[in-house]
Amino acid sequence: MKKFLLLVILIGISFVKAAVIEPKIDIKEIKKNNFLIVSIYLNTQFEGINAVEVYVNFSDNLVFRDYLDGKSIITNWLEKPHLQSGDVRRPQIVFSGIIAGGIIGKNLNLVDLVFKAKEGGEAKIEIDKKSKVLLNDGLGTETKLIALSNSFYISDIKGKPEIKIKDNFPPEPFKIYLAKNKEIFNGKYYIIFETKDKQSGIAYYEISEKPINFIFLAKPDIKELSFKKVESPYVLEDQSLRSYVVVKAFDKAGNERIEILPPQRILIVDDFIVLLVCIVIVFLVLKLKIYAWCFRKK
């Protein structure tokens, strides 16, 4: 009977011009304390889609722990998956993002959500009907949406609370863009950066600014730098733009990618004066030594 109802639903969906968002679960039962990855998929139903806003409801015997976006079709996150503050009796995850250029297709991965099984019994994950899917028509038109759900069973047998992410590759190479706008950050210089990781997804970024040695002009030793966690966009501490800006991107497996923005300015007037004085002093010292040598020769 269940198979017949599912068939009827699927046939009905195929004749309705509406996008479909569905949580997919490959297993029917897990042990308590185990972790589970739930993939959220989009089926555009032959329509071009360029933006989504998704709300995910889940039963209270589950705990939301993390997300993986390495396979996601979302190119720019507006809101990364997080628990929405509200009614604590009904936990809900929300995320939204843009798909640059739009996309058409089925089984399109939006994100993988990581849950921990807290208590035994039936567990359910469903896409809330208030979720939104926008057409790639330049107008931000909202299309109809079919929000599906999925369920599985949590046994009372305790399992091991661990999840293994297979990822031996660093995040993809990326560029650091320097920008300045009088209406943003009080007109200060800031940088923009972003990358993706196809396996486990990006965990966080770190940054370090190292003032240039204008005499030797050598790149900084990465091992000697101190880093701090940041997000993009980031306002530069050195507004003179005479520092190397080193950005590290870490994926959720611990792999890292390092990119460097070189100093945009090497010398200013004060530096030039100091350099000129140094040259004059060196010249005078050498001249005195030559005179001294010539005097001893006589």
Tab-separated table of C-alpha atoms in Angstrom, residues 16-291:
chain	number	residue	atom	x	y	z
A	16	VAL	CA	2.860	19.621	-11.450
A	17	LYS	CA	5.136	22.462	-12.523
A	18	ALA	CA	6.871	22.938	-9.191
A	19	ALA	CA	10.331	22.514	-7.747
A	20	VAL	CA	10.892	19.671	-5.313
A	21	ILE	CA	13.140	19.731	-2.236
A	22	GLU	CA	13.680	16.421	-0.506
A	23	PRO	CA	15.797	15.098	2.371
A	24	LYS	CA	17.379	11.794	1.317
A	25	ILE	CA	18.358	9.151	3.859
A	26	ASP	CA	20.093	5.997	2.654
A	27	ILE	CA	19.541	3.908	5.787
A	28	LYS	CA	16.401	2.822	7.597
A	29	GLU	CA	17.865	2.362	11.071
A	30	ILE	CA	20.825	3.629	13.113
A	31	LYS	CA	22.029	3.174	16.669
A	32	LYS	CA	21.646	5.755	19.385
A	33	ASN	CA	24.657	8.150	19.576
A	34	ASN	CA	25.555	7.478	15.942
A	35	PHE	CA	25.946	10.283	13.415
A	36	LEU	CA	23.874	10.496	10.256
A	37	ILE	CA	24.396	12.556	7.094
A	38	VAL	CA	21.169	13.708	5.439
A	39	SER	CA	21.476	15.095	1.911
A	40	ILE	CA	19.034	17.846	0.894
A	41	TYR	CA	18.313	17.593	-2.825
A	42	LEU	CA	16.599	19.890	-5.308
A	43	ASN	CA	14.679	18.867	-8.413
A	44	THR	CA	13.969	21.932	-10.549
A	45	GLN	CA	11.318	20.192	-12.711
A	46	PHE	CA	12.735	21.672	-15.947
A	47	GLU	CA	12.695	25.252	-14.617
A	48	GLY	CA	15.762	27.449	-14.229
A	49	ILE	CA	16.465	28.136	-10.546
A	50	ASN	CA	18.967	30.625	-9.127
A	51	ALA	CA	18.156	31.011	-5.419
A	52	VAL	CA	16.764	29.020	-2.508
A	53	GLU	CA	15.692	29.646	1.070
A	54	VAL	CA	15.200	26.371	2.893
A	55	TYR	CA	13.798	25.539	6.324
A	56	VAL	CA	14.349	22.021	7.648
A	57	ASN	CA	12.307	20.596	10.530
A	58	PHE	CA	13.548	17.576	12.484
A	59	SER	CA	12.261	15.493	15.391
A	60	ASP	CA	13.502	16.186	18.907
A	61	ASN	CA	15.356	12.872	19.152
A	62	LEU	CA	17.954	14.300	16.749
A	63	VAL	CA	20.676	16.873	17.359
A	64	PHE	CA	21.963	19.059	14.516
A	65	ARG	CA	25.766	19.044	14.642
A	66	ASP	CA	27.238	20.340	11.381
A	67	TYR	CA	26.885	20.669	7.622
A	68	LEU	CA	28.989	19.729	4.579
A	69	ASP	CA	28.795	21.898	1.464
A	70	GLY	CA	31.537	20.381	-0.683
A	71	LYS	CA	29.007	18.954	-3.158
A	72	SER	CA	26.578	21.862	-3.013
A	73	ILE	CA	25.366	23.626	-6.160
A	74	ILE	CA	25.067	26.849	-4.132
A	75	THR	CA	27.812	29.214	-5.260
A	76	ASN	CA	27.186	32.061	-2.804
A	77	TRP	CA	25.800	31.521	0.686
A	78	LEU	CA	23.473	34.174	2.070
A	79	GLU	CA	22.921	32.167	5.253
A	80	LYS	CA	24.912	29.048	5.953
A	81	PRO	CA	22.978	26.212	7.623
A	82	HIS	CA	22.302	27.043	11.264
A	83	LEU	CA	19.715	26.541	13.969
A	84	GLN	CA	17.149	29.299	13.863
A	85	SER	CA	16.451	30.959	17.188
A	86	GLY	CA	12.777	30.706	17.950
A	87	ASP	CA	10.585	28.017	19.405
A	88	VAL	CA	13.037	25.649	21.147
A	89	ARG	CA	10.305	23.008	21.244
A	90	ARG	CA	10.444	22.763	17.467
A	91	PRO	CA	14.045	22.926	16.280
A	92	GLN	CA	14.531	24.184	12.752
A	93	ILE	CA	17.522	24.602	10.449
A	94	VAL	CA	17.591	27.410	7.910
A	95	PHE	CA	19.914	28.154	5.005
A	96	SER	CA	19.770	30.247	1.842
A	97	GLY	CA	21.985	30.896	-1.128
A	98	ILE	CA	22.416	31.870	-4.752
A	99	ILE	CA	23.231	29.622	-7.699
A	100	ALA	CA	25.161	31.852	-10.101
A	101	GLY	CA	23.875	31.607	-13.659
A	102	GLY	CA	20.944	29.452	-12.609
A	103	ILE	CA	20.565	25.693	-12.931
A	104	ILE	CA	18.179	23.064	-14.277
A	105	GLY	CA	18.233	19.432	-13.207
A	106	LYS	CA	17.358	16.780	-10.656
A	107	ASN	CA	19.199	15.254	-7.706
A	108	LEU	CA	21.010	18.575	-7.217
A	109	ASN	CA	22.747	18.669	-3.833
A	110	LEU	CA	21.965	21.777	-1.794
A	111	VAL	CA	23.782	20.694	1.363
A	112	ASP	CA	24.527	17.670	3.569
A	113	LEU	CA	23.301	18.029	7.148
A	114	VAL	CA	24.968	16.105	9.976
A	115	PHE	CA	22.775	14.868	12.832
A	116	LYS	CA	23.422	12.842	15.967
A	117	ALA	CA	20.848	10.283	17.105
A	118	LYS	CA	19.929	11.277	20.660
A	119	GLU	CA	17.095	8.939	21.640
A	120	GLY	CA	15.477	5.779	20.335
A	121	GLY	CA	12.288	5.761	18.280
A	122	GLU	CA	11.141	7.058	14.914
A	123	ALA	CA	13.046	10.100	13.664
A	124	LYS	CA	11.766	12.436	10.991
A	125	ILE	CA	13.268	15.159	8.821
A	126	GLU	CA	11.045	17.347	6.665
A	127	ILE	CA	11.325	20.386	4.440
A	128	ASP	CA	9.086	23.141	5.764
A	129	LYS	CA	6.472	24.422	3.331
A	130	LYS	CA	7.555	28.021	3.928
A	131	SER	CA	10.789	27.284	2.058
A	132	LYS	CA	11.270	29.270	-1.151
A	133	VAL	CA	12.727	28.571	-4.594
A	134	LEU	CA	13.302	31.489	-6.990
A	135	LEU	CA	13.303	31.295	-10.771
A	136	ASN	CA	16.260	32.429	-12.845
A	137	ASP	CA	14.155	35.022	-14.673
A	138	GLY	CA	15.843	38.201	-13.500
A	139	LEU	CA	12.781	39.110	-11.441
A	140	GLY	CA	13.212	36.835	-8.428
A	141	THR	CA	9.890	35.122	-9.128
A	142	GLU	CA	8.990	32.496	-6.551
A	143	THR	CA	7.989	29.161	-8.062
A	144	LYS	CA	5.710	26.552	-6.534
A	145	LEU	CA	7.390	24.131	-4.188
A	146	ILE	CA	6.726	20.552	-3.189
A	147	ALA	CA	8.355	20.000	0.225
A	148	LEU	CA	8.959	16.345	1.071
A	149	SER	CA	9.983	14.485	4.220
A	150	ASN	CA	11.789	11.298	5.183
A	151	SER	CA	12.038	9.163	8.289
A	152	PHE	CA	14.095	6.370	9.842
A	153	TYR	CA	14.333	4.472	13.115
A	154	ILE	CA	16.779	4.948	15.996
A	155	SER	CA	17.408	1.805	18.050
A	156	ASP	CA	18.123	1.902	21.786
A	157	ILE	CA	21.444	0.124	21.209
A	158	LYS	CA	24.277	2.584	21.797
A	159	GLY	CA	26.710	3.158	18.963
A	160	LYS	CA	29.981	5.061	18.697
A	161	PRO	CA	29.572	8.859	18.438
A	162	GLU	CA	31.932	9.461	15.521
A	163	ILE	CA	31.829	10.462	11.914
A	164	LYS	CA	34.645	9.982	9.426
A	165	ILE	CA	35.099	12.393	6.538
A	166	LYS	CA	37.181	11.123	3.640
A	167	ASP	CA	39.102	14.130	2.370
A	168	ASN	CA	42.796	14.136	1.479
A	169	PHE	CA	42.700	17.218	-0.732
A	170	PRO	CA	43.055	20.895	0.256
A	171	PRO	CA	40.458	23.554	-0.619
A	172	GLU	CA	40.542	24.914	-4.150
A	173	PRO	CA	42.896	27.812	-5.042
A	174	PHE	CA	41.328	31.238	-4.574
A	175	LYS	CA	42.038	34.934	-5.065
A	176	ILE	CA	42.141	37.732	-2.519
A	177	TYR	CA	40.472	40.898	-3.786
A	178	LEU	CA	41.287	44.334	-2.360
A	179	ALA	CA	38.419	46.815	-2.233
A	180	LYS	CA	37.485	50.230	-0.881
A	181	ASN	CA	34.131	51.992	-0.795
A	182	LYS	CA	33.334	55.199	1.063
A	183	GLU	CA	29.961	53.751	2.084
A	184	ILE	CA	31.378	50.488	3.480
A	185	PHE	CA	33.528	50.107	6.627
A	186	ASN	CA	33.898	53.916	6.879
A	187	GLY	CA	35.877	54.008	3.656
A	188	LYS	CA	38.605	51.644	4.904
A	189	TYR	CA	40.397	49.102	2.750
A	190	TYR	CA	39.030	45.573	3.041
A	191	ILE	CA	39.550	42.250	1.313
A	192	ILE	CA	37.133	39.680	-0.099
A	193	PHE	CA	37.960	35.985	-0.429
A	194	GLU	CA	36.106	32.707	-0.799
A	195	THR	CA	36.843	29.169	-1.938
A	196	LYS	CA	35.216	25.749	-2.030
A	197	ASP	CA	36.208	22.254	-1.014
A	198	LYS	CA	34.639	19.432	-3.018
A	199	GLN	CA	35.045	16.763	-0.352
A	200	SER	CA	34.226	17.976	3.164
A	201	GLY	CA	33.512	21.686	2.666
A	202	ILE	CA	35.142	24.814	4.098
A	203	ALA	CA	35.408	24.998	7.900
A	204	TYR	CA	36.956	28.435	8.489
A	205	TYR	CA	39.549	31.001	7.402
A	206	GLU	CA	42.582	32.478	9.163
A	207	ILE	CA	44.539	35.627	8.357
A	208	SER	CA	47.858	37.264	9.151
A	209	GLU	CA	49.272	40.637	8.110
A	210	LYS	CA	53.051	40.989	7.949
A	211	PRO	CA	54.588	44.449	7.275
A	212	ILE	CA	57.073	44.391	4.423
A	213	ASN	CA	60.782	44.815	5.032
A	214	PHE	CA	61.357	47.560	2.457
A	215	ILE	CA	65.116	46.890	2.371
A	216	PHE	CA	65.072	43.143	1.694
A	217	LEU	CA	61.560	42.891	0.161
A	218	ALA	CA	61.395	39.212	1.166
A	219	LYS	CA	58.176	37.226	1.518
A	220	PRO	CA	57.256	36.370	5.115
A	221	ASP	CA	57.984	32.950	6.607
A	222	ILE	CA	54.519	31.422	7.064
A	223	LYS	CA	55.680	29.346	10.040
A	224	GLU	CA	56.649	32.469	11.993
A	225	LEU	CA	53.333	34.275	11.525
A	226	SER	CA	50.492	34.411	14.030
A	227	PHE	CA	47.011	33.867	12.599
A	228	LYS	CA	43.465	34.593	13.736
A	229	LYS	CA	40.082	33.344	12.533
A	230	VAL	CA	38.197	35.748	10.273
A	231	GLU	CA	35.354	35.908	7.783
A	232	SER	CA	35.057	37.591	4.408
A	233	PRO	CA	34.859	40.547	3.940
A	234	TYR	CA	37.674	41.551	6.317
A	235	VAL	CA	38.888	45.085	7.133
A	236	LEU	CA	42.678	45.305	6.922
A	237	GLU	CA	44.569	46.392	10.018
A	238	ASP	CA	47.340	47.893	7.878
A	239	GLN	CA	45.547	50.607	5.948
A	240	SER	CA	48.845	51.754	4.434
A	241	LEU	CA	48.765	48.574	2.291
A	242	ARG	CA	52.436	47.855	3.002
A	243	SER	CA	51.877	44.391	4.452
A	244	TYR	CA	51.704	40.904	3.059
A	245	VAL	CA	48.186	39.566	3.654
A	246	VAL	CA	48.250	35.799	4.166
A	247	VAL	CA	44.933	33.912	4.161
A	248	LYS	CA	44.545	30.252	5.108
A	249	ALA	CA	41.438	28.264	4.152
A	250	PHE	CA	40.766	25.078	6.154
A	251	ASP	CA	38.359	22.318	5.167
A	252	LYS	CA	36.487	20.163	7.669
A	253	ALA	CA	39.093	17.413	7.420
A	254	GLY	CA	41.902	19.769	8.481
A	255	ASN	CA	43.497	20.315	5.062
A	256	GLU	CA	44.578	23.868	4.284
A	257	ARG	CA	45.170	26.152	1.314
A	258	ILE	CA	47.320	29.307	1.620
A	259	GLU	CA	47.032	32.367	-0.615
A	260	ILE	CA	48.973	35.644	-0.333
A	261	LEU	CA	48.117	39.208	-1.318
A	262	PRO	CA	51.412	41.102	-1.749
A	263	PRO	CA	51.883	44.687	-0.492
A	264	GLN	CA	50.161	47.193	-2.746
A	265	ARG	CA	52.546	49.956	-1.707
A	266	ILE	CA	56.246	49.442	-1.024
A	267	LEU	CA	57.642	52.889	-0.272
A	268	ILE	CA	56.095	56.098	0.990
A	269	VAL	CA	57.805	59.453	1.530
A	270	ASP	CA	59.063	58.624	5.051
A	271	ASP	CA	60.502	55.306	3.879
A	272	PHE	CA	62.172	56.996	0.924
A	273	ILE	CA	63.789	59.567	3.192
A	274	VAL	CA	65.067	56.840	5.544
A	275	LEU	CA	66.410	54.843	2.603
A	276	LEU	CA	68.095	57.934	1.155
A	277	VAL	CA	69.711	58.749	4.524
A	278	CYS	CA	70.973	55.158	4.788
A	279	ILE	CA	72.489	55.372	1.306
A	280	VAL	CA	74.200	58.674	2.147
A	281	ILE	CA	75.603	57.256	5.393
A	282	VAL	CA	76.909	54.146	3.638
A	283	PHE	CA	78.460	56.339	0.944
A	284	LEU	CA	80.161	58.552	3.531
A	285	VAL	CA	81.467	55.560	5.510
A	286	LEU	CA	82.928	54.024	2.364
A	287	LYS	CA	84.458	57.338	1.375
A	288	LEU	CA	86.104	57.739	4.790
A	289	LYS	CA	87.496	54.206	4.589
A	290	ILE	CA	88.961	54.938	1.158
A	291	TYR	CA	90.562	58.150	2.476
